[in-house]
């Protein structure tokens, strides 16, 4: 021991340094005496996950083949099928025909929808020179207006006087002047200019040139608007209703079938964002349609617009609207009349599935540019075809006496077949 005394100091210092070094090594978070601690922990977690997965596969394998029939359209059946049974190569021969059938159905749906929207882009004129195109457009719209007028389905009115409008909440009296109107006399009907009268043409949503002819860049928008109104006019003229005779009141007279009459058309947008799954297949645009006539005719026309018959007509969605009585009447206007005239504003969304089979959609820049077009002859940034009848201020969006309301943003219903994703997911597992 006496021999170690001269070296005792250095021995103590060495032990202390060794202990400090050992403490420092052991205190490192990712390093231990055997290697990288973090990598070892990651490997342990991965092996634990793999072990649990193997246990799950073992459990499902013990269930052998699934008995019974599973409905691919039922989510609970697909979940039970994929959670409780092991997917084997034998499934492929069963699932492949179902997946192929869904693909075929979806393709057929897209093609059918595209075919229904084809008429929305049918060219109005064969050439694109300004004078020739507008002449064809003017002739086509004039013919549609004459059809409406001949059937009594165009609310062409002349002002016979005016009366103060009733007070509206939040607005002073007279803010929305109500006109007392009467139908034009027989000699006045010959003076109606369906080709050039901008106010008359705007009643049906048609564009009228100003100092300049429309530019070729505006042809697609004007074509969509014309084809939309062409369809609406066909529905109105094909829909006529008559009130039934009250069996409790003896009478020999019966009411004549009547159409709803177009009082105003306002183009809200020329390009609208579509919500939901439908956004993958369709684009659209909105308009606000004001109709006048018997209540039964208004309801029948609204139903016919949203539920069309035939495979060649476009699809409309009624997103909102208002229905009410005519605000004012002149003396004797309702005498010997079988039904009281009502007014309806219908907010429509036109769905365009032209690009549904390809899935191609317009660019965001092009869509944004198309939302606010400026047409020649329309002051203050008014969209082509937008117009208001005499006595209605811009922005009213409805007939005199009706409060303006903006059409609500409604996501159309989905068109995809249910259950297809579940079947494909099962096949991929």
CSV table of C-alpha atoms in Angstrom, one decimal:
chain,number,residue,atom,x,y,z
A,1,UNK,CA,0.0,0.0,0.0
A,2,UNK,CA,2.9,2.3,0.9
A,3,UNK,CA,4.1,1.8,-2.7
A,4,UNK,CA,0.9,3.1,-4.1
A,5,UNK,CA,0.8,6.3,-2.0
A,6,UNK,CA,3.0,8.2,-4.5
A,7,UNK,CA,0.5,7.4,-7.3
A,8,UNK,CA,-2.7,7.6,-5.3
A,9,UNK,CA,-3.4,11.2,-6.5
A,10,UNK,CA,-3.1,10.2,-10.1
A,11,UNK,CA,-5.2,7.0,-9.6
A,12,UNK,CA,-8.0,9.1,-8.0
A,13,UNK,CA,-7.8,11.6,-10.8
A,14,UNK,CA,-7.9,8.9,-13.5
A,15,UNK,CA,-11.0,7.2,-11.9
A,16,UNK,CA,-12.8,10.5,-11.7
A,17,UNK,CA,-12.0,11.2,-15.4
A,18,UNK,CA,-13.2,7.7,-16.4
A,19,UNK,CA,-16.5,8.1,-14.5
A,20,UNK,CA,-17.1,11.5,-16.1
A,21,UNK,CA,-16.4,10.1,-19.6
A,22,UNK,CA,-18.7,7.1,-18.9
A,23,UNK,CA,-21.4,9.5,-17.7
A,24,UNK,CA,-21.1,11.7,-20.8
A,25,UNK,CA,-21.3,8.7,-23.2
A,26,UNK,CA,-24.3,7.3,-21.5
A,27,UNK,CA,-26.1,10.7,-21.4
A,28,UNK,CA,-26.1,11.1,-25.2
A,29,UNK,CA,-29.7,10.7,-26.5
A,30,UNK,CA,-29.1,8.7,-29.6
A,31,UNK,CA,-26.0,6.7,-28.7
A,32,UNK,CA,-25.5,3.8,-26.3
A,33,UNK,CA,-22.7,1.4,-25.8
A,34,UNK,CA,-24.1,-1.0,-28.5
A,35,UNK,CA,-24.8,1.5,-31.3
A,36,UNK,CA,-27.4,4.0,-32.5
A,37,UNK,CA,-30.3,4.1,-30.1
A,38,UNK,CA,-32.8,5.9,-32.4
A,39,UNK,CA,-32.3,3.5,-35.2
A,40,UNK,CA,-32.9,0.6,-32.9
A,41,UNK,CA,-36.1,2.1,-31.6
A,42,UNK,CA,-37.4,2.8,-35.1
A,43,UNK,CA,-36.6,-0.8,-36.1
A,44,UNK,CA,-38.4,-2.1,-33.0
A,45,UNK,CA,-41.5,-0.1,-33.9
A,46,UNK,CA,-41.4,-1.3,-37.5
A,47,UNK,CA,-41.1,-5.0,-36.5
A,48,UNK,CA,-44.0,-4.5,-34.0
A,49,UNK,CA,-46.2,-3.1,-36.8
A,50,UNK,CA,-45.3,-6.0,-39.1
A,51,UNK,CA,-46.0,-8.5,-36.4
A,52,UNK,CA,-49.5,-7.0,-35.8
A,53,UNK,CA,-50.1,-7.1,-39.6
A,54,UNK,CA,-49.1,-10.7,-39.8
A,55,UNK,CA,-51.4,-11.5,-36.8
A,56,UNK,CA,-54.3,-9.7,-38.7
A,57,UNK,CA,-53.6,-11.7,-41.9
A,58,UNK,CA,-53.5,-14.9,-39.9
A,59,UNK,CA,-56.9,-14.1,-38.4
A,60,UNK,CA,-58.4,-13.3,-41.8
A,61,UNK,CA,-56.9,-16.4,-43.4
A,62,UNK,CA,-58.6,-18.7,-40.8
A,63,UNK,CA,-62.0,-17.4,-42.1
A,64,UNK,CA,-61.4,-19.1,-45.5
A,65,UNK,CA,-63.6,-17.9,-48.4
A,66,UNK,CA,-66.5,-15.6,-47.7
A,67,UNK,CA,-69.9,-17.2,-47.8
A,68,UNK,CA,-73.1,-15.7,-49.2
A,69,UNK,CA,-73.6,-12.7,-51.5
A,70,UNK,CA,-72.1,-9.3,-50.9
A,71,UNK,CA,-73.8,-6.1,-52.3
A,72,UNK,CA,-71.2,-3.9,-53.9
A,73,UNK,CA,-73.5,-0.9,-53.5
A,74,UNK,CA,-73.7,-1.4,-49.7
A,75,UNK,CA,-70.8,0.1,-47.7
A,76,UNK,CA,-71.3,-2.2,-44.7
A,77,UNK,CA,-71.0,-5.3,-46.9
A,78,UNK,CA,-67.8,-4.1,-48.5
A,79,UNK,CA,-66.3,-3.2,-45.1
A,80,UNK,CA,-67.1,-6.7,-43.7
A,81,UNK,CA,-65.7,-8.3,-46.8
A,82,UNK,CA,-62.4,-6.5,-46.7
A,83,UNK,CA,-62.0,-6.5,-42.9
A,84,UNK,CA,-62.8,-10.2,-42.1
A,85,UNK,CA,-61.5,-12.1,-45.1
A,86,UNK,CA,-58.2,-12.5,-46.8
A,87,UNK,CA,-58.1,-11.3,-50.4
A,88,UNK,CA,-56.7,-14.0,-52.6
A,89,UNK,CA,-56.2,-14.4,-56.4
A,90,UNK,CA,-59.5,-16.2,-56.6
A,91,UNK,CA,-61.2,-12.8,-55.9
A,92,UNK,CA,-59.9,-11.3,-59.1
A,93,UNK,CA,-62.1,-13.4,-61.4
A,94,UNK,CA,-65.2,-12.3,-59.3
A,95,UNK,CA,-64.3,-8.6,-58.8
A,96,UNK,CA,-63.0,-7.8,-62.3
A,97,UNK,CA,-66.4,-8.1,-64.1
A,98,UNK,CA,-68.0,-5.9,-61.5
A,99,UNK,CA,-65.3,-3.2,-61.8
A,100,UNK,CA,-65.5,-3.4,-65.6
A,101,UNK,CA,-69.3,-3.1,-65.4
A,102,UNK,CA,-69.1,0.0,-63.2
A,103,UNK,CA,-66.5,1.5,-65.6
A,104,UNK,CA,-68.8,0.8,-68.5
A,105,UNK,CA,-71.8,2.4,-66.7
A,106,UNK,CA,-69.8,5.5,-65.8
A,107,UNK,CA,-68.6,5.9,-69.3
A,108,UNK,CA,-72.2,5.6,-70.6
A,109,UNK,CA,-73.4,8.1,-68.1
A,110,UNK,CA,-70.7,10.6,-69.1
A,111,UNK,CA,-71.5,10.2,-72.8
A,112,UNK,CA,-75.2,10.6,-72.3
A,113,UNK,CA,-74.7,13.7,-70.2
A,114,UNK,CA,-72.3,15.1,-72.9
A,115,UNK,CA,-74.9,14.3,-75.6
A,116,UNK,CA,-77.5,16.2,-73.7
A,117,UNK,CA,-75.3,19.2,-73.4
A,118,UNK,CA,-74.3,19.2,-77.1
A,119,UNK,CA,-77.1,21.5,-78.1
A,120,UNK,CA,-75.8,24.3,-75.8
A,121,UNK,CA,-72.8,24.8,-78.1
A,122,UNK,CA,-74.5,24.3,-81.5
A,123,UNK,CA,-73.2,27.1,-83.7
A,124,UNK,CA,-75.7,29.8,-84.7
A,125,UNK,CA,-73.9,30.7,-87.9
A,126,UNK,CA,-71.6,28.8,-90.2
A,127,UNK,CA,-69.1,31.7,-90.6
A,128,UNK,CA,-67.5,34.0,-88.0
A,129,UNK,CA,-67.5,37.3,-89.7
A,130,UNK,CA,-69.2,39.9,-87.6
A,131,UNK,CA,-72.0,41.0,-89.9
A,132,UNK,CA,-72.9,37.5,-91.0
A,133,UNK,CA,-72.8,36.0,-87.5
A,134,UNK,CA,-74.9,38.8,-86.0
A,135,UNK,CA,-77.4,38.7,-88.8
A,136,UNK,CA,-77.9,35.0,-88.2
A,137,UNK,CA,-78.2,35.6,-84.4
A,138,UNK,CA,-80.6,38.5,-84.9
A,139,UNK,CA,-82.9,36.4,-87.2
A,140,UNK,CA,-82.8,33.4,-84.8
A,141,UNK,CA,-83.7,35.5,-81.8
A,142,UNK,CA,-86.4,37.4,-83.7
A,143,UNK,CA,-88.0,34.1,-84.6
A,144,UNK,CA,-88.0,33.0,-80.9
A,145,UNK,CA,-89.6,36.3,-79.8
A,146,UNK,CA,-92.3,36.0,-82.5
A,147,UNK,CA,-93.1,32.4,-81.3
A,148,UNK,CA,-93.5,33.7,-77.7
A,149,UNK,CA,-95.6,36.6,-78.7
A,150,UNK,CA,-97.9,34.6,-81.0
A,151,UNK,CA,-98.6,32.2,-78.1
A,152,UNK,CA,-99.2,35.0,-75.6
A,153,UNK,CA,-96.1,33.9,-73.7
A,154,UNK,CA,-94.2,37.2,-73.8
A,155,UNK,CA,-95.1,39.8,-71.2
A,156,UNK,CA,-95.0,42.8,-73.5
A,157,UNK,CA,-96.6,45.8,-71.7
A,158,UNK,CA,-97.0,49.5,-72.3
A,159,UNK,CA,-97.1,52.0,-69.4
A,160,UNK,CA,-100.6,53.5,-68.9
A,161,UNK,CA,-99.8,55.3,-65.7
A,162,UNK,CA,-97.9,55.0,-62.5
A,163,UNK,CA,-98.6,54.8,-58.8
A,164,UNK,CA,-96.3,55.1,-55.8
A,165,UNK,CA,-94.8,51.8,-54.7
A,166,UNK,CA,-95.5,50.6,-51.2
A,167,UNK,CA,-92.8,51.1,-48.6
A,168,UNK,CA,-90.2,48.3,-48.3
A,169,UNK,CA,-88.2,47.3,-45.3
A,170,UNK,CA,-84.9,49.3,-45.3
A,171,UNK,CA,-86.0,51.3,-48.4
A,172,UNK,CA,-87.9,54.6,-48.7
A,173,UNK,CA,-91.3,54.6,-50.4
A,174,UNK,CA,-91.1,54.6,-54.1
A,175,UNK,CA,-87.6,53.1,-54.2
A,176,UNK,CA,-88.9,50.4,-56.6
A,177,UNK,CA,-91.6,52.1,-58.7
A,178,UNK,CA,-94.5,50.0,-59.6
A,179,UNK,CA,-96.1,50.6,-63.0
A,180,UNK,CA,-99.7,50.1,-63.9
A,181,UNK,CA,-99.6,48.3,-67.2
A,182,UNK,CA,-102.1,47.0,-69.7
A,183,UNK,CA,-101.7,44.8,-72.8
A,184,UNK,CA,-101.0,46.7,-76.0
A,185,UNK,CA,-103.9,47.3,-78.4
A,186,UNK,CA,-104.2,45.3,-81.6
A,187,UNK,CA,-102.9,48.1,-83.7
A,188,UNK,CA,-99.8,48.4,-81.5
A,189,UNK,CA,-98.8,44.8,-82.0
A,190,UNK,CA,-97.8,45.5,-85.6
A,191,UNK,CA,-95.2,48.1,-84.3
A,192,UNK,CA,-93.2,45.7,-82.2
A,193,UNK,CA,-89.7,45.4,-83.5
A,194,UNK,CA,-88.4,42.0,-82.4
A,195,UNK,CA,-85.2,42.5,-84.3
A,196,UNK,CA,-83.9,45.8,-83.0
A,197,UNK,CA,-85.9,46.9,-79.9
A,198,UNK,CA,-83.3,46.3,-77.2
A,199,UNK,CA,-85.7,46.6,-74.3
A,200,UNK,CA,-88.1,44.1,-75.9
A,201,UNK,CA,-85.3,41.7,-76.7
A,202,UNK,CA,-83.8,42.0,-73.2
A,203,UNK,CA,-87.1,40.7,-71.8
A,204,UNK,CA,-86.2,37.3,-73.2
A,205,UNK,CA,-82.5,37.7,-72.4
A,206,UNK,CA,-81.4,38.3,-76.0
A,207,UNK,CA,-78.5,40.6,-76.9
A,208,UNK,CA,-78.9,43.7,-79.1
A,209,UNK,CA,-75.9,45.3,-80.8
A,210,UNK,CA,-75.1,48.9,-80.0
A,211,UNK,CA,-72.7,51.0,-82.0
A,212,UNK,CA,-70.5,48.0,-82.8
A,213,UNK,CA,-71.1,44.4,-83.7
A,214,UNK,CA,-70.1,41.8,-81.1
A,215,UNK,CA,-66.5,40.5,-81.3
A,216,UNK,CA,-65.8,36.8,-82.2
A,217,UNK,CA,-64.6,36.3,-78.6
A,218,UNK,CA,-68.2,36.9,-77.4
A,219,UNK,CA,-69.8,34.3,-79.7
A,220,UNK,CA,-69.4,31.4,-77.3
A,221,UNK,CA,-71.2,33.3,-74.5
A,222,UNK,CA,-74.0,34.6,-76.7
A,223,UNK,CA,-74.4,31.1,-78.2
A,224,UNK,CA,-74.8,29.5,-74.8
A,225,UNK,CA,-77.3,32.2,-73.8
A,226,UNK,CA,-79.3,31.7,-77.0
A,227,UNK,CA,-79.4,27.9,-76.7
A,228,UNK,CA,-80.4,28.2,-73.1
A,229,UNK,CA,-83.3,30.5,-73.9
A,230,UNK,CA,-84.2,28.3,-76.9
A,231,UNK,CA,-84.7,25.4,-74.5
A,232,UNK,CA,-86.6,27.5,-72.0
A,233,UNK,CA,-88.9,28.9,-74.7
A,234,UNK,CA,-89.6,25.4,-76.0
A,235,UNK,CA,-90.6,24.3,-72.4
A,236,UNK,CA,-92.8,27.3,-71.9
A,237,UNK,CA,-94.6,26.8,-75.2
A,238,UNK,CA,-95.0,23.0,-74.6
A,239,UNK,CA,-96.5,23.6,-71.1
A,240,UNK,CA,-100.0,24.8,-71.0
A,241,UNK,CA,-102.5,24.2,-68.2
A,242,UNK,CA,-106.2,25.1,-67.5
A,243,UNK,CA,-108.0,25.4,-64.3
A,244,UNK,CA,-110.6,22.7,-63.6
A,245,UNK,CA,-114.2,23.7,-63.2
A,246,UNK,CA,-115.4,23.8,-59.6
A,247,UNK,CA,-118.1,21.1,-59.4
A,248,UNK,CA,-119.9,23.0,-56.6
A,249,UNK,CA,-120.5,26.0,-58.9
A,250,UNK,CA,-122.7,25.4,-61.9
A,251,UNK,CA,-121.2,27.0,-65.0
A,252,UNK,CA,-121.0,26.2,-68.7
A,253,UNK,CA,-117.7,28.0,-69.3
A,254,UNK,CA,-114.3,26.4,-69.0
A,255,UNK,CA,-110.9,28.1,-68.7
A,256,UNK,CA,-108.7,28.0,-71.7
A,257,UNK,CA,-105.2,26.5,-71.5
A,258,UNK,CA,-102.6,29.2,-70.8
A,259,UNK,CA,-98.8,29.5,-70.9
A,260,UNK,CA,-96.5,31.2,-68.5
A,261,UNK,CA,-95.2,34.4,-70.0
A,262,UNK,CA,-91.6,35.6,-69.8
A,263,UNK,CA,-91.4,39.0,-68.1
A,264,UNK,CA,-87.6,39.3,-67.6
A,265,UNK,CA,-84.4,37.3,-68.0
A,266,UNK,CA,-81.2,38.4,-66.2
A,267,UNK,CA,-77.9,36.5,-66.8
A,268,UNK,CA,-76.4,36.2,-63.3
A,269,UNK,CA,-73.1,34.6,-64.4
A,270,UNK,CA,-71.6,33.2,-67.6
A,271,UNK,CA,-69.4,30.7,-65.6
A,272,UNK,CA,-70.2,29.2,-62.2
A,273,UNK,CA,-68.2,27.1,-59.9
A,274,UNK,CA,-70.0,23.7,-59.4
A,275,UNK,CA,-69.7,22.0,-56.1
A,276,UNK,CA,-69.5,18.4,-55.0
A,277,UNK,CA,-68.6,15.4,-57.2
A,278,UNK,CA,-70.4,17.1,-60.2
A,279,UNK,CA,-67.5,19.6,-60.4
A,280,UNK,CA,-65.4,16.8,-61.9
A,281,UNK,CA,-67.7,16.5,-64.9
A,282,UNK,CA,-69.6,19.8,-65.5
A,283,UNK,CA,-69.4,23.6,-65.7
A,284,UNK,CA,-72.4,25.9,-65.6
A,285,UNK,CA,-73.9,29.3,-65.6
A,286,UNK,CA,-76.8,31.0,-63.8
A,287,UNK,CA,-79.8,33.1,-64.8
A,288,UNK,CA,-82.8,34.5,-63.2
A,289,UNK,CA,-86.1,34.0,-65.0
A,290,UNK,CA,-89.2,36.0,-64.2
A,291,UNK,CA,-92.5,34.5,-65.3
A,292,UNK,CA,-96.1,35.8,-65.1
A,293,UNK,CA,-99.4,33.9,-65.6
A,294,UNK,CA,-101.8,31.6,-63.7
A,295,UNK,CA,-100.3,29.9,-60.7
A,296,UNK,CA,-100.8,26.5,-62.2
A,297,UNK,CA,-98.9,27.5,-65.3
A,298,UNK,CA,-96.0,28.8,-63.3
A,299,UNK,CA,-95.7,25.7,-61.2
A,300,UNK,CA,-96.0,23.4,-64.2
A,301,UNK,CA,-93.3,25.3,-66.1
A,302,UNK,CA,-91.0,25.2,-63.2
A,303,UNK,CA,-91.4,21.5,-62.9
A,304,UNK,CA,-90.9,21.0,-66.6
A,305,UNK,CA,-87.7,23.0,-66.6
A,306,UNK,CA,-86.0,20.9,-63.9
A,307,UNK,CA,-87.4,17.5,-65.0
A,308,UNK,CA,-87.0,17.4,-68.8
A,309,UNK,CA,-88.0,14.5,-71.0
A,310,UNK,CA,-85.7,13.3,-73.7
A,311,UNK,CA,-82.1,12.5,-74.2
A,312,UNK,CA,-81.2,15.5,-76.3
A,313,UNK,CA,-82.1,18.4,-73.9
A,314,UNK,CA,-79.7,20.1,-71.4
A,315,UNK,CA,-80.1,19.8,-67.7
A,316,UNK,CA,-81.3,22.7,-65.5
A,317,UNK,CA,-81.3,22.9,-61.7
A,318,UNK,CA,-83.8,25.2,-59.9
A,319,UNK,CA,-81.6,26.7,-57.1
A,320,UNK,CA,-84.2,29.1,-55.7
A,321,UNK,CA,-86.8,31.7,-56.5
A,322,UNK,CA,-89.9,33.6,-55.3
A,323,UNK,CA,-93.6,33.2,-56.0
A,324,UNK,CA,-96.2,35.9,-55.3
A,325,UNK,CA,-99.2,37.8,-56.5
A,326,UNK,CA,-99.0,40.6,-59.0
A,327,UNK,CA,-98.3,43.8,-57.0
A,328,UNK,CA,-100.9,46.1,-58.7
A,329,UNK,CA,-104.0,45.9,-60.8
A,330,UNK,CA,-105.9,48.5,-62.7
A,331,UNK,CA,-109.7,48.9,-62.4
A,332,UNK,CA,-111.6,46.1,-64.0
A,333,UNK,CA,-108.5,44.0,-64.8
A,334,UNK,CA,-109.7,41.0,-62.9
A,335,UNK,CA,-113.3,41.2,-64.0
A,336,UNK,CA,-114.5,37.9,-65.7
A,337,UNK,CA,-111.0,36.4,-65.3
A,338,UNK,CA,-110.9,32.8,-64.3
A,339,UNK,CA,-107.6,33.0,-62.5
A,340,UNK,CA,-105.5,35.7,-60.9
A,341,UNK,CA,-102.1,36.4,-62.4
A,342,UNK,CA,-99.1,35.5,-60.3
A,343,UNK,CA,-95.4,36.3,-60.6
A,344,UNK,CA,-92.6,33.9,-60.2
A,345,UNK,CA,-88.8,34.4,-60.2
A,346,UNK,CA,-86.9,31.2,-60.9
A,347,UNK,CA,-83.2,31.0,-60.3
A,348,UNK,CA,-81.7,28.4,-62.7
A,349,UNK,CA,-78.3,26.7,-62.9
A,350,UNK,CA,-77.5,25.3,-66.4
A,351,UNK,CA,-75.2,22.3,-66.3
A,352,UNK,CA,-72.8,21.7,-69.2
A,353,UNK,CA,-71.4,18.2,-69.4
A,354,UNK,CA,-69.8,18.6,-72.8
A,355,UNK,CA,-66.3,17.7,-71.4
A,356,UNK,CA,-67.5,14.9,-69.1
A,357,UNK,CA,-66.1,12.0,-71.2
A,358,UNK,CA,-62.6,13.6,-71.4
A,359,UNK,CA,-62.5,15.2,-68.0
A,360,UNK,CA,-60.9,18.4,-69.5
A,361,UNK,CA,-61.9,21.5,-67.6
A,362,UNK,CA,-61.3,25.2,-68.6
A,363,UNK,CA,-58.4,26.9,-67.0
A,364,UNK,CA,-58.9,29.0,-63.9
A,365,UNK,CA,-57.8,32.1,-65.8
A,366,UNK,CA,-60.3,31.5,-68.6
A,367,UNK,CA,-63.1,30.8,-66.1
A,368,UNK,CA,-62.4,34.0,-64.2
A,369,UNK,CA,-62.2,36.0,-67.4
A,370,UNK,CA,-65.6,34.6,-68.5
A,371,UNK,CA,-67.3,35.6,-65.3
A,372,UNK,CA,-67.6,39.3,-66.1
A,373,UNK,CA,-67.8,39.9,-69.9
A,374,UNK,CA,-68.5,43.3,-71.2
A,375,UNK,CA,-70.7,43.4,-74.3
A,376,UNK,CA,-70.9,46.2,-76.8
A,377,UNK,CA,-73.9,48.4,-76.3
A,378,UNK,CA,-74.3,47.6,-72.6
A,379,UNK,CA,-73.3,50.4,-70.3
A,380,UNK,CA,-71.7,50.0,-66.9
A,381,UNK,CA,-70.3,46.5,-67.4
A,382,UNK,CA,-73.7,44.9,-68.0
A,383,UNK,CA,-73.3,41.3,-69.3
A,384,UNK,CA,-74.4,40.5,-72.9
A,385,UNK,CA,-78.1,39.8,-73.1
A,386,UNK,CA,-78.9,41.2,-69.7
A,387,UNK,CA,-81.8,43.6,-69.7
A,388,UNK,CA,-84.6,45.0,-67.6
A,389,UNK,CA,-88.1,46.0,-68.7
A,390,UNK,CA,-89.2,49.6,-68.4
A,391,UNK,CA,-89.6,50.8,-64.9
A,392,UNK,CA,-87.3,48.2,-63.3
A,393,UNK,CA,-83.9,49.5,-62.0
A,394,UNK,CA,-80.8,47.5,-62.6
A,395,UNK,CA,-80.0,45.0,-59.8
A,396,UNK,CA,-83.7,44.4,-59.0
A,397,UNK,CA,-83.5,40.9,-60.2
A,398,UNK,CA,-87.3,40.6,-60.4
A,399,UNK,CA,-90.6,42.3,-61.3
A,400,UNK,CA,-91.7,45.6,-59.7
A,401,UNK,CA,-92.7,45.2,-56.1
A,402,UNK,CA,-90.5,42.1,-55.6
A,403,UNK,CA,-87.5,42.3,-53.2
A,404,UNK,CA,-84.2,41.5,-54.9
A,405,UNK,CA,-82.5,38.3,-53.8
A,406,UNK,CA,-79.4,36.7,-55.0
A,407,UNK,CA,-79.6,33.1,-56.1
A,408,UNK,CA,-78.1,30.8,-53.4
A,409,UNK,CA,-75.0,28.7,-54.1
A,410,UNK,CA,-76.3,25.1,-54.2
A,411,UNK,CA,-74.0,22.1,-54.9
A,412,UNK,CA,-75.8,19.9,-57.4
A,413,UNK,CA,-76.4,16.2,-56.6
A,414,UNK,CA,-73.6,13.8,-57.4
A,415,UNK,CA,-73.9,11.6,-60.5
A,416,UNK,CA,-71.3,8.9,-59.8
A,417,UNK,CA,-72.6,5.4,-59.1
A,418,UNK,CA,-72.2,4.4,-55.5
A,419,UNK,CA,-70.0,1.7,-54.3
A,420,UNK,CA,-67.5,1.7,-57.2
A,421,UNK,CA,-64.6,3.0,-55.1
A,422,UNK,CA,-65.2,0.3,-52.5
A,423,UNK,CA,-65.0,-2.4,-55.1
A,424,UNK,CA,-61.8,-1.0,-56.6
A,425,UNK,CA,-60.3,-0.6,-53.1
A,426,UNK,CA,-61.0,-4.2,-52.4
A,427,UNK,CA,-59.4,-5.2,-55.7
A,428,UNK,CA,-56.3,-3.2,-54.9
A,429,UNK,CA,-55.9,-4.8,-51.4
